[in-house]
XYZ file of N, CA and C in Angstrom:
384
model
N 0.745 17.804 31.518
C 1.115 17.556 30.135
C 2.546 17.017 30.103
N 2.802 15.686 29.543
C 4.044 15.204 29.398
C 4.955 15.791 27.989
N 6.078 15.910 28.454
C 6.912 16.227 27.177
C 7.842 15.283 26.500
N 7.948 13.868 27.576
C 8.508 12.942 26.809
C 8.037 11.059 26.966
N 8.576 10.634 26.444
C 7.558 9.187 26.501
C 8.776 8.529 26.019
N 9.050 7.236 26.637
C 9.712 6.293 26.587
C 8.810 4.980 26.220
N 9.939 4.665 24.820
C 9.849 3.317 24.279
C 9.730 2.277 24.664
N 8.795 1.476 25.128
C 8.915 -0.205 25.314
C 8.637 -0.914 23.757
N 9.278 -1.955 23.573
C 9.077 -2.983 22.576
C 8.472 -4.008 23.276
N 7.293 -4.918 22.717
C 6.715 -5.799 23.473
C 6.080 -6.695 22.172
N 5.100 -7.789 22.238
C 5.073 -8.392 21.026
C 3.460 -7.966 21.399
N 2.920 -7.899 22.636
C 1.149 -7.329 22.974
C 1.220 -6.249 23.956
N 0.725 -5.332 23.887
C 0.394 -4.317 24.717
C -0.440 -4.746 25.579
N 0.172 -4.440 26.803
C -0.819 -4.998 28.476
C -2.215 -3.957 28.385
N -2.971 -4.511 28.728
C -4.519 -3.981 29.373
C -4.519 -2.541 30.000
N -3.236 -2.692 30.938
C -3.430 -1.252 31.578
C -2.075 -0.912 31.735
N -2.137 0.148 30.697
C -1.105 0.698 30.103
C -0.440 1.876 31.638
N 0.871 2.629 31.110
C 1.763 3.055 32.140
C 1.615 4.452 31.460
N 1.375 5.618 32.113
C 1.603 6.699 31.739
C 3.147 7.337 31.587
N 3.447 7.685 30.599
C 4.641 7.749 29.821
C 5.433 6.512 29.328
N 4.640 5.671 29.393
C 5.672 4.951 28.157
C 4.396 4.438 26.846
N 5.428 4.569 25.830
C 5.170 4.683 24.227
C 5.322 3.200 23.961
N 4.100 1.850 24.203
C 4.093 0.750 23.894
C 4.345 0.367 21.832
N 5.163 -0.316 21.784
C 5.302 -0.593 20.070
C 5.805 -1.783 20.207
N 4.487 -2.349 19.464
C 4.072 -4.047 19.206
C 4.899 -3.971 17.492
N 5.922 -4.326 16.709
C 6.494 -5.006 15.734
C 5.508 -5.974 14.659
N 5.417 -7.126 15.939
C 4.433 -8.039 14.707
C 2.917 -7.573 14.272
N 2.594 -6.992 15.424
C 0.970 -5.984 15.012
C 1.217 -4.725 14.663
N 2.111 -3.993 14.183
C 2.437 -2.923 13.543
C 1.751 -2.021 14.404
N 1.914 -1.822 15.543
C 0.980 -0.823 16.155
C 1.874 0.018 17.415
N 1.798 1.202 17.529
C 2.537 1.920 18.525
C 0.817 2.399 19.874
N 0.894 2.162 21.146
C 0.407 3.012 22.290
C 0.936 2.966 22.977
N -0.149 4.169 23.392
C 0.178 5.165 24.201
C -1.092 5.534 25.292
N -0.520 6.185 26.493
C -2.144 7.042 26.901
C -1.904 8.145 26.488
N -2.884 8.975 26.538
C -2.671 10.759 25.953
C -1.850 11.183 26.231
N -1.174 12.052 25.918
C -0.106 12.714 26.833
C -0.358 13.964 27.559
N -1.534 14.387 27.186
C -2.134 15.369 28.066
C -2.589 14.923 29.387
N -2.767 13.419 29.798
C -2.454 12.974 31.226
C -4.174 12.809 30.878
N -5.268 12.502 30.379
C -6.819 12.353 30.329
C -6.792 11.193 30.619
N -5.760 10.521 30.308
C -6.161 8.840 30.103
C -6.471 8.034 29.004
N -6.730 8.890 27.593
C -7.420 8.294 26.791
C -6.013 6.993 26.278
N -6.585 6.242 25.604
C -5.894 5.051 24.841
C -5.613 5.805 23.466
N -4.472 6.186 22.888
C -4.139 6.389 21.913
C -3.534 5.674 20.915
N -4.375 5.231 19.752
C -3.646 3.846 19.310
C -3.373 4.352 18.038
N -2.015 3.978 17.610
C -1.312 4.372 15.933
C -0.842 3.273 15.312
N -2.028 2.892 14.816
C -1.058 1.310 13.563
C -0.382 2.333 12.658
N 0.978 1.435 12.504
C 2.285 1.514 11.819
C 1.739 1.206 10.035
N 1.748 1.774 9.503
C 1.517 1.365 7.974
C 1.855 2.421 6.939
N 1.555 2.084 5.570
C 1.613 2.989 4.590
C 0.798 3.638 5.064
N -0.476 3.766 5.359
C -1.624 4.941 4.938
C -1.630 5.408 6.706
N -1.226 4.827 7.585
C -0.902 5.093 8.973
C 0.556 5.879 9.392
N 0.683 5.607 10.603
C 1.695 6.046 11.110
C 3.528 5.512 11.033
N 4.247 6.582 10.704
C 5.310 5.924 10.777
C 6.545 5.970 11.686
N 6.775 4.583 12.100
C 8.015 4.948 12.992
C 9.389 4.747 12.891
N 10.764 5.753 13.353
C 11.653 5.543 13.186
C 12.219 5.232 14.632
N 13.345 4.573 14.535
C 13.768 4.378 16.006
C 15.484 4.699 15.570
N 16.411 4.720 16.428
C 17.228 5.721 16.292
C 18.198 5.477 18.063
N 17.527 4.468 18.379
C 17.528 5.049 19.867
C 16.368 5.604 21.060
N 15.631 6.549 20.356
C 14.449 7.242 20.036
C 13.333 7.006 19.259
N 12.145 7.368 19.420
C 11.270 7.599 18.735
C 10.397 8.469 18.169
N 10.372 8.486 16.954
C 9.984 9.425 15.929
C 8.404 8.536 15.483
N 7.322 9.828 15.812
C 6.251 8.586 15.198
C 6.060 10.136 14.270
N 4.925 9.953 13.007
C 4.828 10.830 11.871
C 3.523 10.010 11.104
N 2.422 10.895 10.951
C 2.151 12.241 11.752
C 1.899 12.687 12.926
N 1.350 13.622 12.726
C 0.978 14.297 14.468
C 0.079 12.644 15.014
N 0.311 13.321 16.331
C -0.905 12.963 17.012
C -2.158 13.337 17.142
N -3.180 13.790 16.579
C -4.400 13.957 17.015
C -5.548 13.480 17.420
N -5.996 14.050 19.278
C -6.463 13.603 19.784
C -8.265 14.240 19.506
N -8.694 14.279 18.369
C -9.837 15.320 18.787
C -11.015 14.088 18.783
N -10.868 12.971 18.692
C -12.146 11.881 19.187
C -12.034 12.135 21.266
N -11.161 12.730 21.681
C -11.388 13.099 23.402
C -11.537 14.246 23.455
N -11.968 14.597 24.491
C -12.724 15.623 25.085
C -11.104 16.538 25.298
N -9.789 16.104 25.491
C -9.151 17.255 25.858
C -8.376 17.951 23.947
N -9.044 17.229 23.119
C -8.010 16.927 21.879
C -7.127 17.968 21.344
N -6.231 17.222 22.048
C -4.783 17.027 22.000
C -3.983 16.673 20.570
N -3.631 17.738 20.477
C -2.379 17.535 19.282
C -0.935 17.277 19.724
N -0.304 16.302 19.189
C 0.907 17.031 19.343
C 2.310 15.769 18.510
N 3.344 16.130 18.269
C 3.814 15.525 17.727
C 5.442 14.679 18.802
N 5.703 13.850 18.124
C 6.519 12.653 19.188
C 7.967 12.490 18.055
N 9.255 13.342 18.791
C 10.398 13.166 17.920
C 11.571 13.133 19.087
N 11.856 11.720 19.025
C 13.157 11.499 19.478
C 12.654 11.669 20.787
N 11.758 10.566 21.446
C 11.353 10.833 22.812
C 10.339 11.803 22.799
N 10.650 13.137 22.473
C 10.445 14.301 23.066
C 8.936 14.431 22.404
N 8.553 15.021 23.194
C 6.618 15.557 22.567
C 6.434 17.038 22.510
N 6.156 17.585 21.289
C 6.169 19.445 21.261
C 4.431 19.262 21.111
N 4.145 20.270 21.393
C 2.717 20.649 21.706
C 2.101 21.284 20.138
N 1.029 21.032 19.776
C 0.472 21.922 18.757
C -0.513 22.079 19.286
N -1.563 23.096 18.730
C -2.404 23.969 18.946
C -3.771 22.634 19.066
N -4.735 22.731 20.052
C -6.178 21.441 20.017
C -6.366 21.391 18.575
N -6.644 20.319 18.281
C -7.335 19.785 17.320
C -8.711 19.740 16.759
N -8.773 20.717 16.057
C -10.455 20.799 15.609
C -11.239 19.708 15.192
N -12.853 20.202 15.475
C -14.097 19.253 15.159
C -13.298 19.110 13.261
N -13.483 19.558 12.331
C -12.985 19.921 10.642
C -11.461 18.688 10.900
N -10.837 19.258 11.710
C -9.496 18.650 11.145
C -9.398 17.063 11.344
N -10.088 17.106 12.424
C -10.317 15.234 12.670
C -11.276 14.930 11.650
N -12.123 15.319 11.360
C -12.967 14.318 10.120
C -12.373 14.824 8.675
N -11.603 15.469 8.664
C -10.876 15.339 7.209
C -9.463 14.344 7.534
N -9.158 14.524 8.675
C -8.094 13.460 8.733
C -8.350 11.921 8.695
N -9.629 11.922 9.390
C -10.120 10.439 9.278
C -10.404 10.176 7.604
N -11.620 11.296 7.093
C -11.320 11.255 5.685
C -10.442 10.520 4.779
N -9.067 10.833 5.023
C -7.699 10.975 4.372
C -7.336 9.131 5.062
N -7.429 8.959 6.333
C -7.459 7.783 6.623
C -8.252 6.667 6.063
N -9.510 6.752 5.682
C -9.868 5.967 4.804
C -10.280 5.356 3.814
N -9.546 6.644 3.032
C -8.974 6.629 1.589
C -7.806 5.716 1.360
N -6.914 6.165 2.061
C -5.724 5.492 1.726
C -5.886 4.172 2.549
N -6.252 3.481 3.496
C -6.822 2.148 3.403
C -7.345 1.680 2.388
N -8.190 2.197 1.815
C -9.134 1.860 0.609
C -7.964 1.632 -0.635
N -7.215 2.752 -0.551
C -6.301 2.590 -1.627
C -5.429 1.402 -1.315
N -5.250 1.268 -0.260
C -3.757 0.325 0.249
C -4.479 -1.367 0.002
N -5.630 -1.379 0.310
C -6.403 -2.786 0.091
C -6.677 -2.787 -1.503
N -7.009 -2.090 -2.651
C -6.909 -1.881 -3.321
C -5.667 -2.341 -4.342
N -4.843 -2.508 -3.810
C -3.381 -2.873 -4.282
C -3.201 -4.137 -4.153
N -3.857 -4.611 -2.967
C -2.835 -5.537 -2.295
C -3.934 -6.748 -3.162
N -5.120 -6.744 -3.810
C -5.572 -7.165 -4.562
C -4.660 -7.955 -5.637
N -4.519 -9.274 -5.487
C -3.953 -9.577 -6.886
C -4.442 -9.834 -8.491
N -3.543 -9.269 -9.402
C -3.717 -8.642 -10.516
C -5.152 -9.788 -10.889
N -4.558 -11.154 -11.006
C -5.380 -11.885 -11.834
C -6.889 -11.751 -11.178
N -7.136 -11.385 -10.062
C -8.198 -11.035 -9.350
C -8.863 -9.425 -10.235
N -8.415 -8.488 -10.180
C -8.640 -7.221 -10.654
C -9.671 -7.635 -12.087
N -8.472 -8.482 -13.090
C -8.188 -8.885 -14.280
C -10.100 -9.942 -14.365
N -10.145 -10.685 -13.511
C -11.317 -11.897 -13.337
C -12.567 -10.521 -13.592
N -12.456 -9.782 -12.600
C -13.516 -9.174 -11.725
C -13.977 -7.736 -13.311
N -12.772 -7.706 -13.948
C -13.313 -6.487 -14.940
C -13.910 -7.631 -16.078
N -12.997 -8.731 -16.710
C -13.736 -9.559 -17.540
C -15.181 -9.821 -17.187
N -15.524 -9.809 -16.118
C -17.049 -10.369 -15.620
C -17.903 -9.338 -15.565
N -17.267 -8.082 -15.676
C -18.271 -7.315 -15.709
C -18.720 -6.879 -17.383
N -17.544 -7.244 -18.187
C -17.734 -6.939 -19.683
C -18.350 -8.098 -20.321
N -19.019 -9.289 -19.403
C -19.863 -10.291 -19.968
C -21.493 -10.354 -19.226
């Protein structure tokens, strides 16, 4: 089990990733990783409103947790300032309410990004 992960900036994440380092692509809004429980899995966190967020500092802060419960070892745990603290596995319940919650707020976030006169077309047409 790793406790810390180092930052690369890159514009594509390579094929076969490096155990302990924390790949973050900018123009694809996306931070990976492999597990940090050492399984191997591909852990991938797009950067967004309804996703993950990152601060850099020097460090990296990603928010929220990590949860790994789509793998067999699932792995929680959270990533601040390098450093990785451990939380308790990740339940069958907590991953499908988290995914839940994930694609809601996609739904909501596409939802927005809708422009008005579009919204505006689409309700007139339904009141004719």
């Amino acid at each position: 089990m790793r406790t810390k992960l180092r930052p690369v900036f890159t514009d594509y994440v390579p094929v076969d990733l490096e155990e302990g380092l924390l790949y973050v692509s900018m123009p694809y809004a996306t931070a990976v990783h492999l597990c940090a429980c050492g399984c191997g899995g591909k852990t991938v966190t797009p950067l967004a409103p309804s996703g993950w967020k990152l601060t850099f500092d020097g460090t990296i802060t990603l928010r929220p947790s990590i949860g790994n419960g789509q793998f067999r070892c699932r792995s929680h745990y959270l990533i601040t300032g390098d450093t990785i603290s451990w939380l308790s596995p990740i339940g069958t319940l907590a991953t499908q309410a988290a995914a839940g919650r994930d694609r809601q707020a996609v739904a909501e976030e596409h939802a927005q990004a809708i422009p008005i006169w579009r919204r505006w077309w689409r309700w007139f047409r339904k009141g004719t």
